CSV table of C-alpha atoms and ligand atoms in Angstrom, one decimal:
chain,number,residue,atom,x,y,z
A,27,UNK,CA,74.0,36.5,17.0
A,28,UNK,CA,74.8,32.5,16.4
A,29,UNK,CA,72.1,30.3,16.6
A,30,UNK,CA,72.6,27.0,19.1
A,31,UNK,CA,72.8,24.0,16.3
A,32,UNK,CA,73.9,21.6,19.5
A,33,UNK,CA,71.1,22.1,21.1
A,34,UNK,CA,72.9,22.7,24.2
A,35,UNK,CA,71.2,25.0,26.0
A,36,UNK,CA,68.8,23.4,28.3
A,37,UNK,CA,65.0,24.5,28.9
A,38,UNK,CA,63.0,24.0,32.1
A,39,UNK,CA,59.8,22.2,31.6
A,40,UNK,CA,57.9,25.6,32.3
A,41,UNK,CA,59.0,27.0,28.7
A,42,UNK,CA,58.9,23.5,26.8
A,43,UNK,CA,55.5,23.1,28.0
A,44,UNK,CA,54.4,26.3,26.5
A,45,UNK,CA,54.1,27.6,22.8
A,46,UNK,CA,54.7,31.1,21.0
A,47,UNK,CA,51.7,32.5,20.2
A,48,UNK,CA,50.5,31.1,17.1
A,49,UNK,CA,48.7,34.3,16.4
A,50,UNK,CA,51.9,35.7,15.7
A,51,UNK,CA,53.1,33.6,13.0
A,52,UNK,CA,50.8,34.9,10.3
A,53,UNK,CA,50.7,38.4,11.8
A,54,UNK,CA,54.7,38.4,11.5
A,55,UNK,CA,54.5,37.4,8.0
A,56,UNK,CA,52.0,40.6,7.6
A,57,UNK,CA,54.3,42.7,9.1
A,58,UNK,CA,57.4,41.8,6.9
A,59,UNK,CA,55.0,42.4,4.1
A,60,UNK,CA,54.3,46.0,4.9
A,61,UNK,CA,57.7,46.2,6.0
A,62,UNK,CA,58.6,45.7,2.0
A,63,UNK,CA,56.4,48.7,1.2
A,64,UNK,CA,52.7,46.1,0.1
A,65,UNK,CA,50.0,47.3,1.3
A,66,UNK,CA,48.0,44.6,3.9
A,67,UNK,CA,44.5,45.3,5.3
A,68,UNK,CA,45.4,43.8,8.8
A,69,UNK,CA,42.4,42.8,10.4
A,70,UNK,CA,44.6,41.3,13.3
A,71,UNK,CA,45.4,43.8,16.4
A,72,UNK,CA,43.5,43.1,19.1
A,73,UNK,CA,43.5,46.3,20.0
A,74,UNK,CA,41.2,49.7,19.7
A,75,UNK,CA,42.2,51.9,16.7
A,76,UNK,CA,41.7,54.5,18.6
A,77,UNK,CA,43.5,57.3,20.8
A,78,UNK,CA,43.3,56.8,24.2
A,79,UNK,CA,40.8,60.0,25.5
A,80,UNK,CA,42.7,63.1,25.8
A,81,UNK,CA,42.3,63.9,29.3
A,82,UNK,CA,43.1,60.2,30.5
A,83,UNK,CA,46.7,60.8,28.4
A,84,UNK,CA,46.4,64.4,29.8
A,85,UNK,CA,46.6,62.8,33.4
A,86,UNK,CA,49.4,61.1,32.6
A,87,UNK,CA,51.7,63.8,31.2
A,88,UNK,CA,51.0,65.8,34.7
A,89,UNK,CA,51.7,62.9,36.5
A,90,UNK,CA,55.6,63.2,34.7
A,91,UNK,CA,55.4,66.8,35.0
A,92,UNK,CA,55.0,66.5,39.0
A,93,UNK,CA,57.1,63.9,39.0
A,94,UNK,CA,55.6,61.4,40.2
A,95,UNK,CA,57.9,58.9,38.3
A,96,UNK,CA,58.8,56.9,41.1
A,97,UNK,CA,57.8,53.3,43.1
A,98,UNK,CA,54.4,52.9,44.0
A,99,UNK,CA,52.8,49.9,46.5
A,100,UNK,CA,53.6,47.2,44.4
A,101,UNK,CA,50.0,46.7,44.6
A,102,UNK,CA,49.1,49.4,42.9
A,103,UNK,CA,48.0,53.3,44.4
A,104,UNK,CA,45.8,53.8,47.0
A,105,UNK,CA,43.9,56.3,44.5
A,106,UNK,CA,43.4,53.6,41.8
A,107,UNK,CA,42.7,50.5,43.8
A,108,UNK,CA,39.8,52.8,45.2
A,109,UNK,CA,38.7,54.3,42.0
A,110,UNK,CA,38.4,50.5,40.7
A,111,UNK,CA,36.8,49.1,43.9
A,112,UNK,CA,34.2,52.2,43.8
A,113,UNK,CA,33.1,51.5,40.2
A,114,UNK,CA,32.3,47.9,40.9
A,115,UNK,CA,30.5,48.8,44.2
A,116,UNK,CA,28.8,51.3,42.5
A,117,UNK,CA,27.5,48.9,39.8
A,118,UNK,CA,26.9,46.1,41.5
A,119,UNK,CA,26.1,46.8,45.2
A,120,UNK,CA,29.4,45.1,46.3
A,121,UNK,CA,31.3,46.3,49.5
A,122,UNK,CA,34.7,46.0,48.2
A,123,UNK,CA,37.8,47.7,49.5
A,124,UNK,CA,41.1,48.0,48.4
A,125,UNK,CA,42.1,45.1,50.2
A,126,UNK,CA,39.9,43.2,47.3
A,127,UNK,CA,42.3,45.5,44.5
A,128,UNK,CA,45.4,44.8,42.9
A,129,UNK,CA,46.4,46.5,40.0
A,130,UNK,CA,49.3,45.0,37.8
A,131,UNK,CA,50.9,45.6,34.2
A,132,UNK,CA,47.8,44.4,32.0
A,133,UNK,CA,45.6,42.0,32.9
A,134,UNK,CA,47.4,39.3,31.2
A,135,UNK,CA,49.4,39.7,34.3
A,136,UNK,CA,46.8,39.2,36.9
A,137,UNK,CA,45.8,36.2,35.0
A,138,UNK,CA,49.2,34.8,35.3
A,139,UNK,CA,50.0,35.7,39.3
A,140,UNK,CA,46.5,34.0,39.9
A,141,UNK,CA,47.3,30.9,37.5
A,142,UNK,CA,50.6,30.9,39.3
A,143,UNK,CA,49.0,31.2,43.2
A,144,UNK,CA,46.2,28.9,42.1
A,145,UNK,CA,47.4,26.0,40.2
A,146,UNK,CA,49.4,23.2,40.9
A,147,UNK,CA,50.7,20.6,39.2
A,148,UNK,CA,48.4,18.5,37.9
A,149,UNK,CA,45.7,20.3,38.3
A,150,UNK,CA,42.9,21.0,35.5
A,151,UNK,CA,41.0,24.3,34.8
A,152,UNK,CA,38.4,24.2,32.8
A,153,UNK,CA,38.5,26.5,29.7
A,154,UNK,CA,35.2,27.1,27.2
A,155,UNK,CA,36.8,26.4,23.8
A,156,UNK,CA,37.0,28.6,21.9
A,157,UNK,CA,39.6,30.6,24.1
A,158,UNK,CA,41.8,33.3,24.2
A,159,UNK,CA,45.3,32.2,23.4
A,160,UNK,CA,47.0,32.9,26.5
A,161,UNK,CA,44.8,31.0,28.9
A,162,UNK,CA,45.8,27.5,28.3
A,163,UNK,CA,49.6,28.1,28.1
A,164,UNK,CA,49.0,30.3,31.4
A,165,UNK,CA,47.5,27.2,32.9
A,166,UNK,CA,50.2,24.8,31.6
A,167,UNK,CA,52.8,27.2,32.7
A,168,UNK,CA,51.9,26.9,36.0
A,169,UNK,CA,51.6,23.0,35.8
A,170,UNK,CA,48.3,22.6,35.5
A,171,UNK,CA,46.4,21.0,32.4
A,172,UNK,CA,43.6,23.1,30.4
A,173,UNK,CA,40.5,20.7,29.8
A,174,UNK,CA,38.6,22.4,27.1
A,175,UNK,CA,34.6,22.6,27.0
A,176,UNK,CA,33.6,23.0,23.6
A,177,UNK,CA,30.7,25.7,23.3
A,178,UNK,CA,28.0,24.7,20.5
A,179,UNK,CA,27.5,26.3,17.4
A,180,UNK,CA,23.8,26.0,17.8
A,181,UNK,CA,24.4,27.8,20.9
A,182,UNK,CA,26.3,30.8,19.2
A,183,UNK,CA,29.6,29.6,20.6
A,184,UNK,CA,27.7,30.7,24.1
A,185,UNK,CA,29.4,29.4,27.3
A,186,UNK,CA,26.7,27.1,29.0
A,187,UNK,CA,26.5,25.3,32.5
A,188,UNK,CA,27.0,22.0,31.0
A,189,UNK,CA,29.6,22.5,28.8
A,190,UNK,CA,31.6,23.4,32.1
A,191,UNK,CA,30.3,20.5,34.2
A,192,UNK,CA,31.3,18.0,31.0
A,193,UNK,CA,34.7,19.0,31.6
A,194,UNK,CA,34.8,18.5,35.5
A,195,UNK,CA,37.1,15.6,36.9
A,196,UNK,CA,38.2,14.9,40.4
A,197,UNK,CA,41.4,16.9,39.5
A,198,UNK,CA,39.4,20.1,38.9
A,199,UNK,CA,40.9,22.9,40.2
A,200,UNK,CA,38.8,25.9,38.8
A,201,UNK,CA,37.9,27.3,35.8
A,202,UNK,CA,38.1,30.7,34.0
A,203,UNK,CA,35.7,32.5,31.9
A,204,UNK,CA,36.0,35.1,29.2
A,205,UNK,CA,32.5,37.7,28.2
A,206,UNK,CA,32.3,38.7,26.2
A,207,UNK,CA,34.8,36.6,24.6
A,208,UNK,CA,38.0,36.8,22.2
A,209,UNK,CA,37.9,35.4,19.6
A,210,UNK,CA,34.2,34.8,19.2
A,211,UNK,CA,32.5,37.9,21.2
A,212,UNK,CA,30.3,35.5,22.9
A,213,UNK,CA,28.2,36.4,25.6
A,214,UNK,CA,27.5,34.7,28.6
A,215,UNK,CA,24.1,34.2,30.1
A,216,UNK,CA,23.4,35.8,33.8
A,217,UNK,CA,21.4,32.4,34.5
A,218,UNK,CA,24.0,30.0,33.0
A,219,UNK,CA,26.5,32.3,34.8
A,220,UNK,CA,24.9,31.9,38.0
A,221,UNK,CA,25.0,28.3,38.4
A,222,UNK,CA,28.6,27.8,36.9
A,223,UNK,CA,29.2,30.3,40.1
A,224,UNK,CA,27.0,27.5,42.8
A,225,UNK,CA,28.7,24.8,41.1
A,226,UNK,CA,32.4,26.3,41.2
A,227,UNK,CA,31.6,27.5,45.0
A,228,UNK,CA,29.6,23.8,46.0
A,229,UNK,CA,33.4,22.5,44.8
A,230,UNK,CA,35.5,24.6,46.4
A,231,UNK,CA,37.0,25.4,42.9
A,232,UNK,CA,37.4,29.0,41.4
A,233,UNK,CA,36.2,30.8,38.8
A,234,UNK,CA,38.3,33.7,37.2
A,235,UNK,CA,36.3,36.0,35.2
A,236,UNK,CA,37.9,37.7,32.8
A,237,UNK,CA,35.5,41.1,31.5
A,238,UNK,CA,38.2,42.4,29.9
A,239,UNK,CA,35.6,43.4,26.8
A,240,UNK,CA,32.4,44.5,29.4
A,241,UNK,CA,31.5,47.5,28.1
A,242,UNK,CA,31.5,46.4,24.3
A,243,UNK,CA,28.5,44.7,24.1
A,244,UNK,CA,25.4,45.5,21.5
A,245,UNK,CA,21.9,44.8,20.7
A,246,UNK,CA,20.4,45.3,23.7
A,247,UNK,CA,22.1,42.5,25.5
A,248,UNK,CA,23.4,43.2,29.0
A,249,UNK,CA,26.4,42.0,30.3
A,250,UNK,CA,26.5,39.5,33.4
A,251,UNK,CA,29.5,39.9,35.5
A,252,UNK,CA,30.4,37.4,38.2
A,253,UNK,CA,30.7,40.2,40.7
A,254,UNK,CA,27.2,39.9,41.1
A,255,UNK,CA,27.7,37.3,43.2
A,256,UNK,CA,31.0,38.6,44.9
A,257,UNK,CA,29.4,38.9,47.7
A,258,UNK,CA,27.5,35.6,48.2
A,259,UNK,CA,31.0,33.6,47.1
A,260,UNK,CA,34.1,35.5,48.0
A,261,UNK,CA,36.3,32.8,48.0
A,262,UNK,CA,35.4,31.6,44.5
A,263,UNK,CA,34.8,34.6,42.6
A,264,UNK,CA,37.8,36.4,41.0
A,265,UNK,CA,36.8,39.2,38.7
A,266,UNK,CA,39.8,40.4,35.8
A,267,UNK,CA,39.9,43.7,33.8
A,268,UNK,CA,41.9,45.7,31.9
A,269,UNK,CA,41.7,49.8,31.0
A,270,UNK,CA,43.4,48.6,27.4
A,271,UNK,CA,40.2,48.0,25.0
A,272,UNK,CA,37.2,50.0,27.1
A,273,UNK,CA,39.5,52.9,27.2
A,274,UNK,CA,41.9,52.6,24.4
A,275,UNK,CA,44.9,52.0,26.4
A,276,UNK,CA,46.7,48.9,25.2
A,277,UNK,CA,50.3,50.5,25.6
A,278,UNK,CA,49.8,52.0,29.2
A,279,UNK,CA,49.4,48.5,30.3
A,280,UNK,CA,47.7,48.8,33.3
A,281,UNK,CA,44.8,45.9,34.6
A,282,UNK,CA,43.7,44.7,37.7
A,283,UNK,CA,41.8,41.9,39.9
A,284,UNK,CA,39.1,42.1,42.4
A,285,UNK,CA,39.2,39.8,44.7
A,286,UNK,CA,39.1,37.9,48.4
A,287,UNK,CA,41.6,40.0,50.5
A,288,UNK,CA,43.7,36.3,50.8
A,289,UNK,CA,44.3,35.9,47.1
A,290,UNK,CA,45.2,39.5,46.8
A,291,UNK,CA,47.9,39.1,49.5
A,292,UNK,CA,48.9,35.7,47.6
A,293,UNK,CA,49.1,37.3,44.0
A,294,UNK,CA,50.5,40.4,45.3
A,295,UNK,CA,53.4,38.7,46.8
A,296,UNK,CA,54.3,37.2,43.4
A,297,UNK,CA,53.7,40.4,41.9
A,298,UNK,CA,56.3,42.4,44.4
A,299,UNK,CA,59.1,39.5,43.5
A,300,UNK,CA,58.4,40.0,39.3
A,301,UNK,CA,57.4,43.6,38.4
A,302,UNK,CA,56.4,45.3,41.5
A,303,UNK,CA,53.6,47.8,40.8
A,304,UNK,CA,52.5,49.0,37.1
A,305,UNK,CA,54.1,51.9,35.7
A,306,UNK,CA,53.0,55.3,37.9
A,307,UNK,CA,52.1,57.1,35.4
A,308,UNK,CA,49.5,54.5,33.7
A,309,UNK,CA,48.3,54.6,37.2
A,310,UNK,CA,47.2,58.0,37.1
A,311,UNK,CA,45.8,58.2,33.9
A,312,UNK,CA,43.9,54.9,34.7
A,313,UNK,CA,42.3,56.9,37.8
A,314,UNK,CA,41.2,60.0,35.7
A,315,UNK,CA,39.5,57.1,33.2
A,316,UNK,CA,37.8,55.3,35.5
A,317,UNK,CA,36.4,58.8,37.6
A,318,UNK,CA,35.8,60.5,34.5
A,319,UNK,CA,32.6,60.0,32.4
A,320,UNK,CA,32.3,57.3,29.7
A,321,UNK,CA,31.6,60.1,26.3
A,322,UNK,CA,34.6,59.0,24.6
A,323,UNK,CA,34.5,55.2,25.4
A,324,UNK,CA,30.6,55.7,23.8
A,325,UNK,CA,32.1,57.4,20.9
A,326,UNK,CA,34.4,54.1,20.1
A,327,UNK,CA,31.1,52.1,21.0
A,328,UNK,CA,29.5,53.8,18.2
A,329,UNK,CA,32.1,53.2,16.1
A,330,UNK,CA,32.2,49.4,16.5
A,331,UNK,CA,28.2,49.4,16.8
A,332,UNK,CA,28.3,50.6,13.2
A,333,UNK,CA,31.3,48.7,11.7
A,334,UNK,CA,29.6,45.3,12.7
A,335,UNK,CA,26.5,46.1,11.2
A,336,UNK,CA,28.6,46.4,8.2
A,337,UNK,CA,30.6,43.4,8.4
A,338,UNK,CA,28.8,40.7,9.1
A,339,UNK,CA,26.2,40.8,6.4
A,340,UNK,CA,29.1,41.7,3.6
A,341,UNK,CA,31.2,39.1,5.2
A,342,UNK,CA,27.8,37.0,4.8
A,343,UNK,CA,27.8,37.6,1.1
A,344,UNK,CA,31.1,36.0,0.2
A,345,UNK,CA,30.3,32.7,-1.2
A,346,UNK,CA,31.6,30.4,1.1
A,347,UNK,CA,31.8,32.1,4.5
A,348,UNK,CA,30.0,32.1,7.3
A,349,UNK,CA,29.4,34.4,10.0
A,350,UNK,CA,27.1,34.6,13.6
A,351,UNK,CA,26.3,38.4,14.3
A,352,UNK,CA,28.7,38.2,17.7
A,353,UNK,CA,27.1,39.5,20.9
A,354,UNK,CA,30.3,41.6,21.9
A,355,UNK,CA,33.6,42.7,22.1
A,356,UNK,CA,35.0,43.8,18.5
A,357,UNK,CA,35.9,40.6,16.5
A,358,UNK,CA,33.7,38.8,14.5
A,359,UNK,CA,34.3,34.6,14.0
A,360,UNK,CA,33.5,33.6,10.9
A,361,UNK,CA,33.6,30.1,9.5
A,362,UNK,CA,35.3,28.9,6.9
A,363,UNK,CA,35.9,25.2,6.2
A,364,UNK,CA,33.7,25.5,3.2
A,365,UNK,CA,37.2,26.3,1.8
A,366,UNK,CA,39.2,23.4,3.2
A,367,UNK,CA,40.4,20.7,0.8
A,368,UNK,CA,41.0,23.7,-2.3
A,369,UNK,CA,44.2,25.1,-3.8
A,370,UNK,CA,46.0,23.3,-0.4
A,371,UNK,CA,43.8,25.5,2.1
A,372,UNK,CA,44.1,22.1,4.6
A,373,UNK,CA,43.0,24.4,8.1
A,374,UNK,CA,42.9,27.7,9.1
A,375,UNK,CA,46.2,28.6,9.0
A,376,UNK,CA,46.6,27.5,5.3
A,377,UNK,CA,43.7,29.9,4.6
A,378,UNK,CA,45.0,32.5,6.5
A,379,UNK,CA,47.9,32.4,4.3
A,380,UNK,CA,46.2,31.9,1.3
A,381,UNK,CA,44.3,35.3,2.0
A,382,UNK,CA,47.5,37.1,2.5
A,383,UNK,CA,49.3,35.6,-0.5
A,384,UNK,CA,46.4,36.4,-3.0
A,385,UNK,CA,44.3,39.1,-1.2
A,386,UNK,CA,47.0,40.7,1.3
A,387,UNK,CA,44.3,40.6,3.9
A,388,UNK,CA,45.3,39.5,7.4
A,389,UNK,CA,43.2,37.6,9.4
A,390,UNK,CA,43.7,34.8,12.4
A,391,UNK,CA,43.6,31.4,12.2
A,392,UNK,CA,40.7,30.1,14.7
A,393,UNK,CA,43.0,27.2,15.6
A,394,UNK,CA,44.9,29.6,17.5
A,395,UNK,CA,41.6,29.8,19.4
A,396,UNK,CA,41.4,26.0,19.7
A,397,UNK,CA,38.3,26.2,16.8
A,398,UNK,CA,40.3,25.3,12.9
A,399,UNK,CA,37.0,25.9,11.3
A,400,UNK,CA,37.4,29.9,11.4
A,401,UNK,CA,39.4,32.6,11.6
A,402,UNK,CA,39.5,35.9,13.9
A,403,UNK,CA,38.9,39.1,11.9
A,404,UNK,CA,39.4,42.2,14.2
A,405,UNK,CA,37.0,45.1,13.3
A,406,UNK,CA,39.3,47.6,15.4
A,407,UNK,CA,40.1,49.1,11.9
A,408,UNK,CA,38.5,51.9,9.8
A,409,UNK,CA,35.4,51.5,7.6
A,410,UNK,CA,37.6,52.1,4.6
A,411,UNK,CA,39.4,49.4,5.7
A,412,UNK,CA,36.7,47.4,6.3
A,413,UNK,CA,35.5,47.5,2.8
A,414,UNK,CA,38.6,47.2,0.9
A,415,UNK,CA,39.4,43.9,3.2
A,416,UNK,CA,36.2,42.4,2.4
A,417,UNK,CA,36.4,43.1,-1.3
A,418,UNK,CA,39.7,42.0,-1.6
A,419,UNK,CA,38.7,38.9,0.0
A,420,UNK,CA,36.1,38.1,-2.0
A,421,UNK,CA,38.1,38.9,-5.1
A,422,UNK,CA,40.3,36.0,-3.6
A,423,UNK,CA,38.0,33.6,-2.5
A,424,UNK,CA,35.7,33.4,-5.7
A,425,UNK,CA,39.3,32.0,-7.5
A,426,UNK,CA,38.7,28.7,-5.3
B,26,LIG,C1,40.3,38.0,26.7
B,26,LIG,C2,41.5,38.9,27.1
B,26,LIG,N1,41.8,39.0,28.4
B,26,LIG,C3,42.9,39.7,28.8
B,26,LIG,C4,43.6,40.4,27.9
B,26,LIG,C5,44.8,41.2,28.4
B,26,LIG,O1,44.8,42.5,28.1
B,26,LIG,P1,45.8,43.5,28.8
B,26,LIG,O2,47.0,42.6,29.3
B,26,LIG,O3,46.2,44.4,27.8
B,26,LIG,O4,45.1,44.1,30.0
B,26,LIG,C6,43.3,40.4,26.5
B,26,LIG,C7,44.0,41.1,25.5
B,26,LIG,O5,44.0,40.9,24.3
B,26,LIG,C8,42.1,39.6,26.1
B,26,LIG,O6,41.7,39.6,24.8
């Protein structure tokens, strides 16, 4: 295929204003290297190493098997919007219906119908820095401008009331919340929570919650969702979720939102003009998760429990780096600018590819995340792999 060298096809503003994910750019590089046979410890993929549980995948071969293959509501199954209105009712005392439900292709695409019904030009959405890659270029996508609040370091990287309210203009639009968080696995507290909730509400301005990681959360702490004030704020709450990481499910790409029966109708009707509903199948299986018990999901907990006790002290022990025990999700942040200003390591993307020159280790570069000072290092991986990553990385890091 020729490449354009006139330049002569013509963009709308809508693409120019967005970027590639600069994730990929080292994790392609990675991926042409074990392409050519090398062996890279890839501590990129957002994503569980594991199998989805066998009688979720189970569900979904008897859904082919009875056929149903075909159109669903382009919102999503009856069945399934009920299974995921039950579970939140069940948890938090909520009376939602299905009417609050819509279930789409990941929910990366919830998060884009709502930016898209929400947003207009102009508008600003507040985002706690660091933040997952797609949110800003969602936001700026639909026209609107991200506006950053910086968590503190002292702080953990924890979201906190007046980060948010730094941020707030008369241009404010909403904002949108990730915990526990990607890249960092920050928590965010029930109390701050609660009055970044009063405050959005007192300002008629939204707050997307995006819990995407819930259920991987350790040392006791508990998880604050912003359903638990659904009930009080229905117009300003928007819960997002996802089956992909709680139940090892990434490829079935099926995630939802729970929401006021308005926004629902609004992001449903983008919905029915793009994709229509998520794949029947995934629907199924994503019923028989959510109904079933948790035993397998515990299983992976376990796993990651014990792989981040692991990590963070050995990741500790490299001269140079270092790295906050995360509250959640399976990533751990470390910092490294110790390492700036050596061998041409300028910012996180230069030590990115320095460890996967020398060390073939991948990693991601926190500016990504909007934070240079660290990269993302995803413990979805083996022990094995966790060890022969980390020593490999030190083996490269002590050259500096
Ligand atoms: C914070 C966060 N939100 C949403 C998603 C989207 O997940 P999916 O579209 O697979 O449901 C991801 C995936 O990496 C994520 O990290």
């Amino acid at each position: 295929m020729p490449t354009t060298t006139k330049g002569s096809i013509r963009f709308t503003r809508r693409v120019t204003d967005i970027e590639v994910s600069p994730t990929l750019a080292v994790m392609n590089r990675a991926a042409d290297l074990v392409a050519q046979g090398i062996d890279v410890v890839d501590f990129g993929p957002g994503e569980p190493d594991f199998q989805t549980p066998r009688r979720v995948a189970e569900a979904g071969k008897q859904a082919i098997d009875r056929g149903f293959t075909k159109y669903t509501n382009a919102l999503g199954t009856r069945a399934l919007r009920e299974a995921v209105a039950a579970r939140y009712n069940q948890r938090y005392r909520t009376n939602v219906g299905v009417e609050n439900v819509i279930c789409g292709s990941g929910g990366k695409q919830e998060l884009f119908n709502l930016m898209l019904a929400l947003v207009g030009e102009g508008d600003e959405v507040i985002i706690p820095a660091p933040y997952w890659v797609s949110f800003p270029d969602q936001v700026a996508f639909a026209g609107g401008k991200p506006v950053y609040a910086h968590a503190d370091v002292a702080n953990r990287l924890r979201p906190r009331f007046e980060d948010i309210e730094r941020g707030a203009t008369k241009r404010t639009r909403g904002g949108i919340l990730n915990s526990p968080c990607n890249p960092t696995g920050a928590i965010i507290r029930e109390e701050e929570l609660h009055r970044i909730v009063e405050w959005c509400a007192a300002r008629d301005a939204f707050l997307v919650f995006d819990e995407t990681y819930e259920f991987f959360i350790y040392d006791g702490n508990r998880h604050a969702s912003a359903m638990r004030w659904f009930e009080e704020f229905p117009e300003t709450v928007i819960v997002v979720n996802s089956m992909s990481k709680t139940f090892a499910m990434t490829g079935w790409r099926l995630g939802y939102a729970v929401a006021h029966p308005e926004i629902i109708s609004a992001i449903g009707k983008i919905q029915s003009h793009s994709t229509s509903n998520p794949s029947s199948i995934a629907q199924v299986a994503s019923v028989e998760a959510l109904r079933g018990g948790d035993d397998e999901v515990r299983k992976m907990y376990e796993a990651y429990v014990e792989r981040r006790a692991w990590l963070v002290p050995a990741l500790n022990r490299v001269d140079g780096i270092h790295c906050e025990l995360p509250d959640g999700a399976f990533y751990v942040f470390p910092e490294v600018k110790s390492f700036f200003g050596r061998a041409g390591i300028r910012d996180s993307q230069t030590f990115a590819n320095y460890l996967l020159d020398e060390a073939r280790v991948a990693v991601v570069p926190g500016g990504a995340f909007g934070s240079d000072d660290y990269v993302r290092i995803s413990y979805a991986t083996s022990m094995e792999r966790l060890h022969e990553g980390v020593a490999r990385m030190e083996r490269a890091l002590q050259k500096l």
